[in-house]
Each structure stands twice: as C-alpha cells, then as structure tokens.
Amino acid sequence: MSDNGAMDRQRKSKKGKSLATIERTEAKAKEDKRDESEWRVILHNDEVHTFNYVVDSLTNILPEYNKKKAFDLCVVVHGSGKGTVTKAWKEKAEQYCMGLQRRGLTVSIAPDKNFEGGGDGEGGDGGGDE
C-alpha cells in the first residue's frame, strides 16, 4: 500500500500472528549546518610547568610539532602571556585543547576571526580582541 510514495506498508502473517512494517522516507528540510571556520588553539603562560615539560607535551599531542617549533612557541608564550599553538577546524582544535589540558597545561580555543596579526609563535601577539 502506498501513501504518496512516503510510506510503504507490508503485512506478514504466520499462524494467526501478523507483523506490520512501516517504512518512512523523509527528506531533511535543512542540512546540518556545521561551523566551517578555523579555530585557534591558544596556550597560556603559567609559572608551574617547565619549558621541557611543555615542549614534550606539544610534541606528543600535535604531530606537526618538533622540539624546535615547540620551544619557539614556549618563548613567545613566556614573553607575551599566550600564543597560538595551531589553527584547525573546531572539532580538531577541541581534541588538541583537551589533549594538552589533560597534561595540565592551560589551553583554550577561540574562533580565528577574533584575531588580528600573527600570534602563531612566529613573532605575532597571539592575542585576540580582548
């Protein structure tokens, strides 16, 4: 039995018992809107962790980091109070943030559009419009 092509019904019976199956096909009115902007993972300075610990944490959590790049970021963060670790889509930025936070570092994420200048550990300020 068809109901404008949206619903099909089938009946099966076996020894006095019947089973009705209804299949529905519904088109989504709206597609899921995903945040397609980049986010920054921001490392904040603290007086607790050593440079060596932060370097080890960055190189273990972020595959694109080597010891030199991690040390350079530590210098920027130590001098300015915060610095951009990386830019990524929101889901990946959250993963990096959580990984670094599990190691005890003070890390946050923020939309990339909130930032002016570099702030990527290569001479920028690493800060937002705060």
CSV table of C-alpha atoms in Angstrom, one decimal:
chain,number,residue,atom,x,y,z
A,1,MET,CA,0.0,0.0,0.0
A,2,SER,CA,1.4,3.4,-0.9
A,3,ASP,CA,0.7,6.8,0.6
A,4,ASN,CA,2.1,9.3,-1.8
A,5,GLY,CA,5.3,7.5,-2.0
A,6,ALA,CA,6.3,8.4,1.5
A,7,MET,CA,5.1,5.4,3.4
A,8,ASP,CA,5.1,1.7,2.4
A,9,ARG,CA,3.3,-0.9,4.5
A,10,GLN,CA,3.8,-4.6,4.4
A,11,ARG,CA,1.9,-7.2,6.3
A,12,LYS,CA,3.2,-10.7,7.1
A,13,SER,CA,1.3,-13.3,8.9
A,14,LYS,CA,2.3,-16.6,10.3
A,15,LYS,CA,-0.1,-18.9,12.2
A,16,GLY,CA,-2.6,-16.2,13.2
A,17,LYS,CA,0.1,-13.6,14.1
A,18,SER,CA,0.7,-10.6,11.9
A,19,LEU,CA,3.5,-8.1,11.7
A,20,ALA,CA,3.2,-4.7,10.1
A,21,THR,CA,6.2,-2.9,8.9
A,22,ILE,CA,6.1,0.8,8.0
A,23,GLU,CA,8.9,2.4,6.1
A,24,ARG,CA,9.1,6.1,6.0
A,25,THR,CA,11.3,8.3,3.9
A,26,GLU,CA,11.5,11.8,5.0
A,27,ALA,CA,13.7,14.4,3.4
A,28,LYS,CA,15.5,16.7,5.7
A,29,ALA,CA,14.2,20.2,5.4
A,30,LYS,CA,17.6,21.6,6.5
A,31,GLU,CA,21.0,20.2,6.3
A,32,ASP,CA,23.0,20.2,9.4
A,33,LYS,CA,24.9,23.5,9.4
A,34,ARG,CA,28.5,22.9,10.6
A,35,ASP,CA,30.9,25.6,11.7
A,36,GLU,CA,33.3,25.8,8.8
A,37,SER,CA,35.6,28.4,10.2
A,38,GLU,CA,39.0,27.8,11.6
A,39,TRP,CA,39.7,27.9,15.4
A,40,ARG,CA,42.9,28.7,17.2
A,41,VAL,CA,44.3,26.6,20.0
A,42,ILE,CA,45.8,29.1,22.4
A,43,LEU,CA,48.5,28.2,25.0
A,44,HIS,CA,48.5,30.4,28.1
A,45,ASN,CA,51.6,31.1,30.2
A,46,ASP,CA,51.8,29.6,33.7
A,47,GLU,CA,54.5,29.6,36.3
A,48,VAL,CA,54.1,25.9,37.0
A,49,HIS,CA,55.4,23.9,34.0
A,50,THR,CA,58.9,23.9,32.8
A,51,PHE,CA,59.8,24.6,29.1
A,52,ASN,CA,60.9,21.0,28.8
A,53,TYR,CA,57.5,19.7,30.0
A,54,VAL,CA,55.6,22.0,27.7
A,55,VAL,CA,57.9,21.0,24.7
A,56,ASP,CA,57.3,17.3,25.5
A,57,SER,CA,53.5,17.9,25.7
A,58,LEU,CA,53.3,19.8,22.4
A,59,THR,CA,55.4,17.2,20.5
A,60,ASN,CA,53.3,14.3,21.9
A,61,ILE,CA,49.9,15.8,21.2
A,62,LEU,CA,50.5,17.7,17.9
A,63,PRO,CA,52.0,15.7,15.1
A,64,GLU,CA,53.3,18.8,13.3
A,65,TYR,CA,55.4,20.0,16.2
A,66,ASN,CA,59.1,19.2,16.6
A,67,LYS,CA,61.2,20.2,19.6
A,68,LYS,CA,62.5,23.4,18.0
A,69,LYS,CA,59.0,24.6,17.0
A,70,ALA,CA,57.6,23.8,20.4
A,71,PHE,CA,60.5,25.6,22.2
A,72,ASP,CA,60.0,28.7,20.0
A,73,LEU,CA,56.3,28.8,21.0
A,74,CYS,CA,57.3,28.5,24.7
A,75,VAL,CA,59.5,31.6,24.3
A,76,VAL,CA,56.6,33.5,22.7
A,77,VAL,CA,54.1,32.4,25.4
A,78,HIS,CA,56.5,33.1,28.2
A,79,GLY,CA,57.1,36.6,26.9
A,80,SER,CA,53.6,37.7,25.9
A,81,GLY,CA,51.4,35.5,28.1
A,82,LYS,CA,49.8,33.5,25.3
A,83,GLY,CA,50.4,32.2,21.9
A,84,THR,CA,48.7,30.3,19.1
A,85,VAL,CA,49.6,26.6,19.0
A,86,THR,CA,47.8,25.8,15.8
A,87,LYS,CA,44.7,26.7,13.7
A,88,ALA,CA,42.3,23.9,12.9
A,89,TRP,CA,38.6,23.1,12.3
A,90,LYS,CA,36.7,23.3,15.6
A,91,GLU,CA,36.5,19.6,16.3
A,92,LYS,CA,40.2,19.1,15.8
A,93,ALA,CA,41.0,22.2,17.8
A,94,GLU,CA,38.9,20.8,20.7
A,95,GLN,CA,40.8,17.5,20.5
A,96,TYR,CA,44.2,19.3,20.7
A,97,CYS,CA,42.9,21.5,23.5
A,98,MET,CA,41.7,18.6,25.6
A,99,GLY,CA,44.9,16.6,25.0
A,100,LEU,CA,47.0,19.5,26.2
A,101,GLN,CA,44.7,20.2,29.2
A,102,ARG,CA,44.9,16.5,30.2
A,103,ARG,CA,48.7,17.1,30.6
A,104,GLY,CA,47.9,20.0,32.9
A,105,LEU,CA,48.6,22.9,30.5
A,106,THR,CA,46.4,26.0,30.4
A,107,VAL,CA,44.9,25.9,26.9
A,108,SER,CA,41.8,27.4,25.2
A,109,ILE,CA,40.3,27.7,21.7
A,110,ALA,CA,38.8,30.7,20.0
A,111,PRO,CA,37.5,31.4,16.5
A,112,ASP,CA,40.2,32.6,14.2
A,113,LYS,CA,38.2,35.5,13.0
A,114,ASN,CA,38.6,37.1,16.5
A,115,PHE,CA,42.3,37.6,16.0
A,116,GLU,CA,44.4,40.3,14.4
A,117,GLY,CA,48.1,39.9,13.5
A,118,GLY,CA,50.1,36.7,13.5
A,119,GLY,CA,50.2,35.2,17.0
A,120,ASP,CA,51.3,31.9,15.7
A,121,GLY,CA,54.5,31.7,17.5
A,122,GLU,CA,56.4,33.4,14.7
A,123,GLY,CA,56.5,37.0,16.1
A,124,GLY,CA,52.8,37.7,16.4
A,125,ASP,CA,51.0,38.7,19.6
A,126,GLY,CA,48.9,35.5,19.9
A,127,GLY,CA,46.0,37.5,21.4
A,128,GLY,CA,42.5,38.3,20.4
A,129,ASP,CA,40.4,41.4,20.5
A,130,GLU,CA,40.1,41.1,24.3
